[in-house]
Amino acid sequence: MLECKGMKSHELFAELSSESRLAILKALEKESLTFTRLTNTINATSPEAARQLNRLFKSSLISKDSEGCYSLTSLGRLVVSSIPNLEIIAQKSDFFLHHDTSAIPPHLLRELDAFEEAEEVHGVFTVVNRTTQLLEEMHEYAWYLTDDFPHFFMPLIKKKLNEGVNFRVISPWKFGEGFLSEDLLSGLPEKLLKAIEIRYIDELRIIVNINDRFGMLALPGPDGKIDRDYVLIGYGSRFKDWCKGVFEYYFKASRRC
């Protein structure tokens, strides 16, 4: 029976700092493997595989049964489940280095691996052109958690409202009087006005646009202001669901006028 007296965080990180050890853990996440099959799976020499297995065994991340099969311990399985989050943070380290993530709901910070489906888009004009093109392609719903709603988007929004697209908007309260004002909504029939659900929140430090076509995330930059020049846009269902989770989190905290 394995005994684990606990380890320091830096000790755990040390065990994850080897590409070979990570490969072993990921291979064992799928199934238990014999030494030979494991060595072939990670494409390592026998001495190298044995050395790395010994380290993981001593760290109580893996175990070995009476038939010689290696498998993850419950601790190892928990650690492996956290690896995708760390990997995406590493892959998008430049984005995270220059943006404040504190406005992201805590439970969704543990699901950043959804960002694997998102691309980093630079430049405000590129962002506007990309989102305008994608908005043309939406057909079901469009939810906005934002502190800004450019006038030039309104003709497209009116068109989509006429097509039956469901719109939800959350904006900061201090901006509420000017947000989707009578001037901005001029010309919209009463029926279409009622189709836009507008809610308010005291403070907003994150932007999320989510619809059936894509999800977009913008966070504060080093100056504390939301950075619209460097955003994440993704089309995959996992990233869209992640963005939807952010919107729903703030939707619950918002209120009607």
PDB file of C-alpha atoms in Angstrom:
ATOM      1  CA  MET A   1       0.000   0.000   0.000  1.00  0.00           C
ATOM      2  CA  LEU A   2       1.319   3.420  -0.978  1.00  0.00           C
ATOM      3  CA  GLU A   3       2.043   5.943   1.719  1.00  0.00           C
ATOM      4  CA  CYS A   4       2.040   9.645   1.013  1.00  0.00           C
ATOM      5  CA  LYS A   5       3.077  12.132   3.663  1.00  0.00           C
ATOM      6  CA  GLY A   6       2.203  15.028   1.418  1.00  0.00           C
ATOM      7  CA  MET A   7       4.467  17.174  -0.706  1.00  0.00           C
ATOM      8  CA  LYS A   8       5.210  20.823  -1.239  1.00  0.00           C
ATOM      9  CA  SER A   9       3.727  22.481  -4.308  1.00  0.00           C
ATOM     10  CA  HIS A  10       7.207  22.967  -5.805  1.00  0.00           C
ATOM     11  CA  GLU A  11       7.830  19.240  -5.386  1.00  0.00           C
ATOM     12  CA  LEU A  12       4.688  18.434  -7.320  1.00  0.00           C
ATOM     13  CA  PHE A  13       5.623  20.933 -10.019  1.00  0.00           C
ATOM     14  CA  ALA A  14       9.044  19.284 -10.228  1.00  0.00           C
ATOM     15  CA  GLU A  15       7.374  15.963 -11.023  1.00  0.00           C
ATOM     16  CA  LEU A  16       5.402  17.652 -13.815  1.00  0.00           C
ATOM     17  CA  SER A  17       8.449  19.416 -15.252  1.00  0.00           C
ATOM     18  CA  SER A  18       9.546  16.425 -17.334  1.00  0.00           C
ATOM     19  CA  GLU A  19       8.067  15.796 -20.777  1.00  0.00           C
ATOM     20  CA  SER A  20       8.597  12.064 -20.265  1.00  0.00           C
ATOM     21  CA  ARG A  21       6.780  12.015 -16.924  1.00  0.00           C
ATOM     22  CA  LEU A  22       3.905  14.017 -18.364  1.00  0.00           C
ATOM     23  CA  ALA A  23       3.691  11.553 -21.249  1.00  0.00           C
ATOM     24  CA  ILE A  24       3.530   8.657 -18.775  1.00  0.00           C
ATOM     25  CA  LEU A  25       0.775  10.288 -16.739  1.00  0.00           C
ATOM     26  CA  LYS A  26      -1.284  11.075 -19.833  1.00  0.00           C
ATOM     27  CA  ALA A  27      -0.848   7.548 -21.173  1.00  0.00           C
ATOM     28  CA  LEU A  28      -1.976   6.032 -17.880  1.00  0.00           C
ATOM     29  CA  GLU A  29      -4.971   8.352 -17.772  1.00  0.00           C
ATOM     30  CA  LYS A  30      -6.417   6.344 -20.667  1.00  0.00           C
ATOM     31  CA  GLU A  31      -5.639   2.833 -19.354  1.00  0.00           C
ATOM     32  CA  SER A  32      -3.356   0.716 -17.189  1.00  0.00           C
ATOM     33  CA  LEU A  33      -0.231  -0.393 -19.036  1.00  0.00           C
ATOM     34  CA  THR A  34       2.576  -2.880 -18.644  1.00  0.00           C
ATOM     35  CA  PHE A  35       6.147  -1.617 -18.664  1.00  0.00           C
ATOM     36  CA  THR A  36       6.677  -2.754 -22.267  1.00  0.00           C
ATOM     37  CA  ARG A  37       3.503  -1.175 -23.604  1.00  0.00           C
ATOM     38  CA  LEU A  38       4.145   2.015 -21.681  1.00  0.00           C
ATOM     39  CA  THR A  39       7.699   2.266 -22.998  1.00  0.00           C
ATOM     40  CA  ASN A  40       6.447   1.847 -26.561  1.00  0.00           C
ATOM     41  CA  THR A  41       3.594   4.321 -26.033  1.00  0.00           C
ATOM     42  CA  ILE A  42       5.842   7.150 -24.865  1.00  0.00           C
ATOM     43  CA  ASN A  43       8.662   6.155 -27.229  1.00  0.00           C
ATOM     44  CA  ALA A  44      11.318   5.981 -24.512  1.00  0.00           C
ATOM     45  CA  THR A  45      14.234   3.649 -23.830  1.00  0.00           C
ATOM     46  CA  SER A  46      13.769   1.080 -21.062  1.00  0.00           C
ATOM     47  CA  PRO A  47      16.280   2.742 -18.672  1.00  0.00           C
ATOM     48  CA  GLU A  48      14.679   6.156 -19.176  1.00  0.00           C
ATOM     49  CA  ALA A  49      11.142   4.805 -18.686  1.00  0.00           C
ATOM     50  CA  ALA A  50      12.204   2.903 -15.562  1.00  0.00           C
ATOM     51  CA  ARG A  51      13.822   6.001 -14.082  1.00  0.00           C
ATOM     52  CA  GLN A  52      10.767   8.187 -14.665  1.00  0.00           C
ATOM     53  CA  LEU A  53       8.361   5.511 -13.422  1.00  0.00           C
ATOM     54  CA  ASN A  54      10.357   5.207 -10.231  1.00  0.00           C
ATOM     55  CA  ARG A  55      10.074   8.942  -9.591  1.00  0.00           C
ATOM     56  CA  LEU A  56       6.329   8.941 -10.190  1.00  0.00           C
ATOM     57  CA  PHE A  57       5.917   5.892  -7.960  1.00  0.00           C
ATOM     58  CA  LYS A  58       7.824   7.540  -5.112  1.00  0.00           C
ATOM     59  CA  SER A  59       5.603  10.616  -5.508  1.00  0.00           C
ATOM     60  CA  SER A  60       2.503   8.398  -5.170  1.00  0.00           C
ATOM     61  CA  LEU A  61       1.190   9.524  -8.546  1.00  0.00           C
ATOM     62  CA  ILE A  62       1.214   5.992  -9.982  1.00  0.00           C
ATOM     63  CA  SER A  63       0.950   2.455  -8.618  1.00  0.00           C
ATOM     64  CA  LYS A  64       1.865  -1.010  -9.847  1.00  0.00           C
ATOM     65  CA  ASP A  65      -0.299  -4.105  -9.375  1.00  0.00           C
ATOM     66  CA  SER A  66       0.694  -7.744  -8.886  1.00  0.00           C
ATOM     67  CA  GLU A  67       0.556  -8.371 -12.639  1.00  0.00           C
ATOM     68  CA  GLY A  68       3.042  -5.608 -13.381  1.00  0.00           C
ATOM     69  CA  CYS A  69       0.548  -3.066 -14.743  1.00  0.00           C
ATOM     70  CA  TYR A  70       1.012   0.587 -13.949  1.00  0.00           C
ATOM     71  CA  SER A  71      -1.960   2.885 -13.290  1.00  0.00           C
ATOM     72  CA  LEU A  72      -2.707   6.295 -11.830  1.00  0.00           C
ATOM     73  CA  THR A  73      -3.456   6.606  -8.143  1.00  0.00           C
ATOM     74  CA  SER A  74      -6.424   8.752  -7.087  1.00  0.00           C
ATOM     75  CA  LEU A  75      -3.895  11.529  -6.427  1.00  0.00           C
ATOM     76  CA  GLY A  76      -2.352  10.993  -9.843  1.00  0.00           C
ATOM     77  CA  ARG A  77      -5.742  11.143 -11.524  1.00  0.00           C
ATOM     78  CA  LEU A  78      -6.542  14.410  -9.775  1.00  0.00           C
ATOM     79  CA  VAL A  79      -3.178  15.884 -10.801  1.00  0.00           C
ATOM     80  CA  VAL A  80      -3.622  14.771 -14.410  1.00  0.00           C
ATOM     81  CA  SER A  81      -7.057  16.383 -14.539  1.00  0.00           C
ATOM     82  CA  SER A  82      -5.379  19.723 -13.748  1.00  0.00           C
ATOM     83  CA  ILE A  83      -2.680  19.463 -16.418  1.00  0.00           C
ATOM     84  CA  PRO A  84      -4.786  20.763 -19.376  1.00  0.00           C
ATOM     85  CA  ASN A  85      -5.465  23.973 -17.454  1.00  0.00           C
ATOM     86  CA  LEU A  86      -1.760  24.507 -16.803  1.00  0.00           C
ATOM     87  CA  GLU A  87      -0.896  23.693 -20.412  1.00  0.00           C
ATOM     88  CA  ILE A  88      -3.296  26.273 -21.840  1.00  0.00           C
ATOM     89  CA  ILE A  89      -1.969  28.889 -19.407  1.00  0.00           C
ATOM     90  CA  ALA A  90       1.516  28.113 -20.715  1.00  0.00           C
ATOM     91  CA  GLN A  91       0.401  28.173 -24.367  1.00  0.00           C
ATOM     92  CA  LYS A  92      -1.345  31.522 -23.990  1.00  0.00           C
ATOM     93  CA  SER A  93       1.088  32.946 -21.453  1.00  0.00           C
ATOM     94  CA  ASP A  94       1.501  36.193 -23.417  1.00  0.00           C
ATOM     95  CA  PHE A  95      -2.244  36.867 -23.264  1.00  0.00           C
ATOM     96  CA  PHE A  96      -2.428  36.077 -19.543  1.00  0.00           C
ATOM     97  CA  LEU A  97       0.698  38.101 -18.842  1.00  0.00           C
ATOM     98  CA  HIS A  98      -0.930  41.228 -20.251  1.00  0.00           C
ATOM     99  CA  HIS A  99      -4.482  40.753 -18.929  1.00  0.00           C
ATOM    100  CA  ASP A 100      -6.157  40.680 -15.534  1.00  0.00           C
ATOM    101  CA  THR A 101      -8.189  37.478 -15.067  1.00  0.00           C
ATOM    102  CA  SER A 102      -9.714  38.435 -11.698  1.00  0.00           C
ATOM    103  CA  ALA A 103     -13.100  39.197 -13.289  1.00  0.00           C
ATOM    104  CA  ILE A 104     -13.427  35.599 -14.500  1.00  0.00           C
ATOM    105  CA  PRO A 105     -15.749  33.595 -12.213  1.00  0.00           C
ATOM    106  CA  PRO A 106     -13.584  31.383  -9.924  1.00  0.00           C
ATOM    107  CA  HIS A 107     -15.099  28.086 -11.077  1.00  0.00           C
ATOM    108  CA  LEU A 108     -14.385  28.973 -14.713  1.00  0.00           C
ATOM    109  CA  LEU A 109     -10.745  29.754 -13.953  1.00  0.00           C
ATOM    110  CA  ARG A 110     -10.418  25.999 -13.415  1.00  0.00           C
ATOM    111  CA  GLU A 111     -11.730  25.363 -16.938  1.00  0.00           C
ATOM    112  CA  LEU A 112      -9.300  27.431 -18.980  1.00  0.00           C
ATOM    113  CA  ASP A 113      -8.487  24.401 -21.129  1.00  0.00           C
ATOM    114  CA  ALA A 114     -11.560  25.500 -23.131  1.00  0.00           C
ATOM    115  CA  PHE A 115      -9.279  28.251 -24.475  1.00  0.00           C
ATOM    116  CA  GLU A 116      -7.623  25.620 -26.640  1.00  0.00           C
ATOM    117  CA  GLU A 117     -10.428  26.362 -29.118  1.00  0.00           C
ATOM    118  CA  ALA A 118      -9.805  30.131 -29.053  1.00  0.00           C
ATOM    119  CA  GLU A 119      -7.413  32.231 -31.107  1.00  0.00           C
ATOM    120  CA  GLU A 120      -5.740  35.461 -30.084  1.00  0.00           C
ATOM    121  CA  VAL A 121      -6.890  38.345 -32.277  1.00  0.00           C
ATOM    122  CA  HIS A 122      -4.909  41.615 -32.299  1.00  0.00           C
ATOM    123  CA  GLY A 123      -5.979  45.085 -33.434  1.00  0.00           C
ATOM    124  CA  VAL A 124      -9.301  46.835 -32.896  1.00  0.00           C
ATOM    125  CA  PHE A 125     -10.092  46.999 -36.623  1.00  0.00           C
ATOM    126  CA  THR A 126      -9.340  43.308 -37.049  1.00  0.00           C
ATOM    127  CA  VAL A 127     -11.570  42.509 -34.080  1.00  0.00           C
ATOM    128  CA  VAL A 128     -14.439  44.670 -35.391  1.00  0.00           C
ATOM    129  CA  ASN A 129     -14.194  43.259 -38.916  1.00  0.00           C
ATOM    130  CA  ARG A 130     -14.054  39.694 -37.646  1.00  0.00           C
ATOM    131  CA  THR A 131     -17.008  40.070 -35.286  1.00  0.00           C
ATOM    132  CA  THR A 132     -19.099  41.941 -37.880  1.00  0.00           C
ATOM    133  CA  GLN A 133     -18.554  39.135 -40.375  1.00  0.00           C
ATOM    134  CA  LEU A 134     -19.418  36.495 -37.799  1.00  0.00           C
ATOM    135  CA  LEU A 135     -22.515  38.373 -36.580  1.00  0.00           C
ATOM    136  CA  GLU A 136     -23.857  38.125 -40.111  1.00  0.00           C
ATOM    137  CA  GLU A 137     -23.758  34.346 -39.740  1.00  0.00           C
ATOM    138  CA  MET A 138     -25.639  34.015 -36.427  1.00  0.00           C
ATOM    139  CA  HIS A 139     -29.220  32.755 -36.488  1.00  0.00           C
ATOM    140  CA  GLU A 140     -30.347  31.839 -32.948  1.00  0.00           C
ATOM    141  CA  TYR A 141     -29.140  34.086 -30.127  1.00  0.00           C
ATOM    142  CA  ALA A 142     -26.677  36.856 -29.225  1.00  0.00           C
ATOM    143  CA  TRP A 143     -25.746  37.674 -25.639  1.00  0.00           C
ATOM    144  CA  TYR A 144     -23.614  40.689 -24.738  1.00  0.00           C
ATOM    145  CA  LEU A 145     -21.831  41.385 -21.474  1.00  0.00           C
ATOM    146  CA  THR A 146     -20.323  44.728 -22.393  1.00  0.00           C
ATOM    147  CA  ASP A 147     -19.868  48.382 -21.501  1.00  0.00           C
ATOM    148  CA  ASP A 148     -19.971  49.589 -25.087  1.00  0.00           C
ATOM    149  CA  PHE A 149     -22.362  49.087 -27.970  1.00  0.00           C
ATOM    150  CA  PRO A 150     -21.188  50.866 -31.153  1.00  0.00           C
ATOM    151  CA  HIS A 151     -23.849  52.571 -33.254  1.00  0.00           C
ATOM    152  CA  PHE A 152     -22.558  50.943 -36.426  1.00  0.00           C
ATOM    153  CA  PHE A 153     -23.679  47.526 -35.119  1.00  0.00           C
ATOM    154  CA  MET A 154     -27.325  48.611 -34.857  1.00  0.00           C
ATOM    155  CA  PRO A 155     -28.386  48.068 -38.502  1.00  0.00           C
ATOM    156  CA  LEU A 156     -27.111  44.500 -38.276  1.00  0.00           C
ATOM    157  CA  ILE A 157     -28.800  43.984 -34.904  1.00  0.00           C
ATOM    158  CA  LYS A 158     -32.100  45.301 -36.275  1.00  0.00           C
ATOM    159  CA  LYS A 159     -31.791  42.869 -39.160  1.00  0.00           C
ATOM    160  CA  LYS A 160     -31.117  39.953 -36.827  1.00  0.00           C
ATOM    161  CA  LEU A 161     -33.983  40.953 -34.512  1.00  0.00           C
ATOM    162  CA  ASN A 162     -36.288  40.816 -37.516  1.00  0.00           C
ATOM    163  CA  GLU A 163     -34.967  37.347 -38.224  1.00  0.00           C
ATOM    164  CA  GLY A 164     -35.963  36.255 -34.710  1.00  0.00           C
ATOM    165  CA  VAL A 165     -32.509  36.212 -33.062  1.00  0.00           C
ATOM    166  CA  ASN A 166     -32.751  36.356 -29.260  1.00  0.00           C
ATOM    167  CA  PHE A 167     -30.786  39.267 -27.738  1.00  0.00           C
ATOM    168  CA  ARG A 168     -29.662  39.664 -24.143  1.00  0.00           C
ATOM    169  CA  VAL A 169     -27.519  42.545 -22.894  1.00  0.00           C
ATOM    170  CA  ILE A 170     -25.819  43.183 -19.550  1.00  0.00           C
ATOM    171  CA  SER A 171     -24.218  46.598 -19.090  1.00  0.00           C
ATOM    172  CA  PRO A 172     -22.820  48.592 -16.151  1.00  0.00           C
ATOM    173  CA  TRP A 173     -25.475  50.612 -14.319  1.00  0.00           C
ATOM    174  CA  LYS A 174     -23.558  53.914 -14.448  1.00  0.00           C
ATOM    175  CA  PHE A 175     -23.590  53.535 -18.215  1.00  0.00           C
ATOM    176  CA  GLY A 176     -27.188  52.401 -18.298  1.00  0.00           C
ATOM    177  CA  GLU A 177     -28.856  55.687 -19.205  1.00  0.00           C
ATOM    178  CA  GLY A 178     -26.856  55.978 -22.393  1.00  0.00           C
ATOM    179  CA  PHE A 179     -26.699  52.294 -23.171  1.00  0.00           C
ATOM    180  CA  LEU A 180     -29.048  51.267 -25.972  1.00  0.00           C
ATOM    181  CA  SER A 181     -30.642  54.682 -25.565  1.00  0.00           C
ATOM    182  CA  GLU A 182     -33.650  55.958 -27.513  1.00  0.00           C
ATOM    183  CA  ASP A 183     -31.258  57.442 -30.045  1.00  0.00           C
ATOM    184  CA  LEU A 184     -29.475  54.125 -30.495  1.00  0.00           C
ATOM    185  CA  LEU A 185     -32.730  52.182 -30.767  1.00  0.00           C
ATOM    186  CA  SER A 186     -34.578  54.733 -32.876  1.00  0.00           C
ATOM    187  CA  GLY A 187     -36.673  53.159 -35.579  1.00  0.00           C
ATOM    188  CA  LEU A 188     -37.099  49.822 -33.843  1.00  0.00           C
ATOM    189  CA  PRO A 189     -40.735  48.690 -33.661  1.00  0.00           C
ATOM    190  CA  GLU A 190     -42.133  48.049 -30.183  1.00  0.00           C
ATOM    191  CA  LYS A 191     -42.188  44.319 -30.918  1.00  0.00           C
ATOM    192  CA  LEU A 192     -38.453  44.292 -31.559  1.00  0.00           C
ATOM    193  CA  LEU A 193     -37.698  46.478 -28.548  1.00  0.00           C
ATOM    194  CA  LYS A 194     -39.411  43.924 -26.331  1.00  0.00           C
ATOM    195  CA  ALA A 195     -37.240  41.211 -27.860  1.00  0.00           C
ATOM    196  CA  ILE A 196     -34.089  42.747 -26.319  1.00  0.00           C
ATOM    197  CA  GLU A 197     -33.633  41.791 -22.672  1.00  0.00           C
ATOM    198  CA  ILE A 198     -31.488  44.465 -21.020  1.00  0.00           C
ATOM    199  CA  ARG A 199     -30.092  44.076 -17.507  1.00  0.00           C
ATOM    200  CA  TYR A 200     -27.659  46.120 -15.431  1.00  0.00           C
ATOM    201  CA  ILE A 201     -24.761  45.487 -13.100  1.00  0.00           C
ATOM    202  CA  ASP A 202     -22.852  47.883 -10.839  1.00  0.00           C
ATOM    203  CA  GLU A 203     -19.380  47.295 -12.282  1.00  0.00           C
ATOM    204  CA  LEU A 204     -18.099  45.535 -15.367  1.00  0.00           C
ATOM    205  CA  ARG A 205     -14.465  44.538 -15.916  1.00  0.00           C
ATOM    206  CA  ILE A 206     -14.924  41.868 -18.562  1.00  0.00           C
ATOM    207  CA  ILE A 207     -16.518  41.681 -21.999  1.00  0.00           C
ATOM    208  CA  VAL A 208     -18.117  38.543 -23.383  1.00  0.00           C
ATOM    209  CA  ASN A 209     -19.971  38.269 -26.677  1.00  0.00           C
ATOM    210  CA  ILE A 210     -21.544  34.870 -27.194  1.00  0.00           C
ATOM    211  CA  ASN A 211     -23.854  33.600 -29.924  1.00  0.00           C
ATOM    212  CA  ASP A 212     -24.495  30.447 -31.907  1.00  0.00           C
ATOM    213  CA  ARG A 213     -21.544  31.269 -34.199  1.00  0.00           C
ATOM    214  CA  PHE A 214     -18.692  32.261 -31.856  1.00  0.00           C
ATOM    215  CA  GLY A 215     -17.585  33.438 -28.437  1.00  0.00           C
ATOM    216  CA  MET A 216     -15.379  36.457 -27.697  1.00  0.00           C
ATOM    217  CA  LEU A 217     -13.571  37.418 -24.497  1.00  0.00           C
ATOM    218  CA  ALA A 218     -11.903  40.730 -23.615  1.00  0.00           C
ATOM    219  CA  LEU A 219     -10.196  41.428 -20.274  1.00  0.00           C
ATOM    220  CA  PRO A 220      -8.581  44.464 -18.636  1.00  0.00           C
ATOM    221  CA  GLY A 221      -5.057  45.292 -19.724  1.00  0.00           C
ATOM    222  CA  PRO A 222      -2.182  46.579 -17.542  1.00  0.00           C
ATOM    223  CA  ASP A 223      -3.868  50.013 -17.278  1.00  0.00           C
ATOM    224  CA  GLY A 224      -7.027  48.485 -15.789  1.00  0.00           C
ATOM    225  CA  LYS A 225      -9.142  49.331 -18.838  1.00  0.00           C
ATOM    226  CA  ILE A 226     -10.763  46.598 -20.910  1.00  0.00           C
ATOM    227  CA  ASP A 227      -8.443  45.794 -23.798  1.00  0.00           C
ATOM    228  CA  ARG A 228     -10.400  45.729 -27.057  1.00  0.00           C
ATOM    229  CA  ASP A 229      -7.250  45.453 -29.155  1.00  0.00           C
ATOM    230  CA  TYR A 230      -6.229  41.988 -27.947  1.00  0.00           C
ATOM    231  CA  VAL A 231      -9.050  39.491 -27.471  1.00  0.00           C
ATOM    232  CA  LEU A 232      -9.819  35.787 -27.683  1.00  0.00           C
ATOM    233  CA  ILE A 233     -12.300  34.515 -30.269  1.00  0.00           C
ATOM    234  CA  GLY A 234     -13.347  30.882 -30.595  1.00  0.00           C
ATOM    235  CA  TYR A 235     -15.835  28.863 -32.620  1.00  0.00           C
ATOM    236  CA  GLY A 236     -15.735  25.509 -30.813  1.00  0.00           C
ATOM    237  CA  SER A 237     -18.562  24.405 -28.538  1.00  0.00           C
ATOM    238  CA  ARG A 238     -16.352  24.194 -25.432  1.00  0.00           C
ATOM    239  CA  PHE A 239     -15.175  27.798 -25.694  1.00  0.00           C
ATOM    240  CA  LYS A 240     -18.680  29.018 -26.502  1.00  0.00           C
ATOM    241  CA  ASP A 241     -20.041  27.116 -23.498  1.00  0.00           C
ATOM    242  CA  TRP A 242     -17.281  28.657 -21.348  1.00  0.00           C
ATOM    243  CA  CYS A 243     -18.248  32.170 -22.510  1.00  0.00           C
ATOM    244  CA  LYS A 244     -21.893  31.336 -21.917  1.00  0.00           C
ATOM    245  CA  GLY A 245     -20.959  30.322 -18.378  1.00  0.00           C
ATOM    246  CA  VAL A 246     -19.383  33.751 -17.786  1.00  0.00           C
ATOM    247  CA  PHE A 247     -22.460  35.507 -19.138  1.00  0.00           C
ATOM    248  CA  GLU A 248     -24.838  33.419 -17.014  1.00  0.00           C
ATOM    249  CA  TYR A 249     -22.737  34.093 -13.907  1.00  0.00           C
ATOM    250  CA  TYR A 250     -23.094  37.854 -14.365  1.00  0.00           C
ATOM    251  CA  PHE A 251     -26.685  37.536 -15.539  1.00  0.00           C
ATOM    252  CA  LYS A 252     -27.612  36.105 -12.136  1.00  0.00           C
ATOM    253  CA  ALA A 253     -25.913  39.068 -10.460  1.00  0.00           C
ATOM    254  CA  SER A 254     -27.589  41.641 -12.705  1.00  0.00           C
ATOM    255  CA  ARG A 255     -30.956  43.341 -12.382  1.00  0.00           C
ATOM    256  CA  ARG A 256     -33.614  44.883 -14.554  1.00  0.00           C
ATOM    257  CA  CYS A 257     -33.931  48.633 -14.861  1.00  0.00           C
TER     258      CYS A 257
END
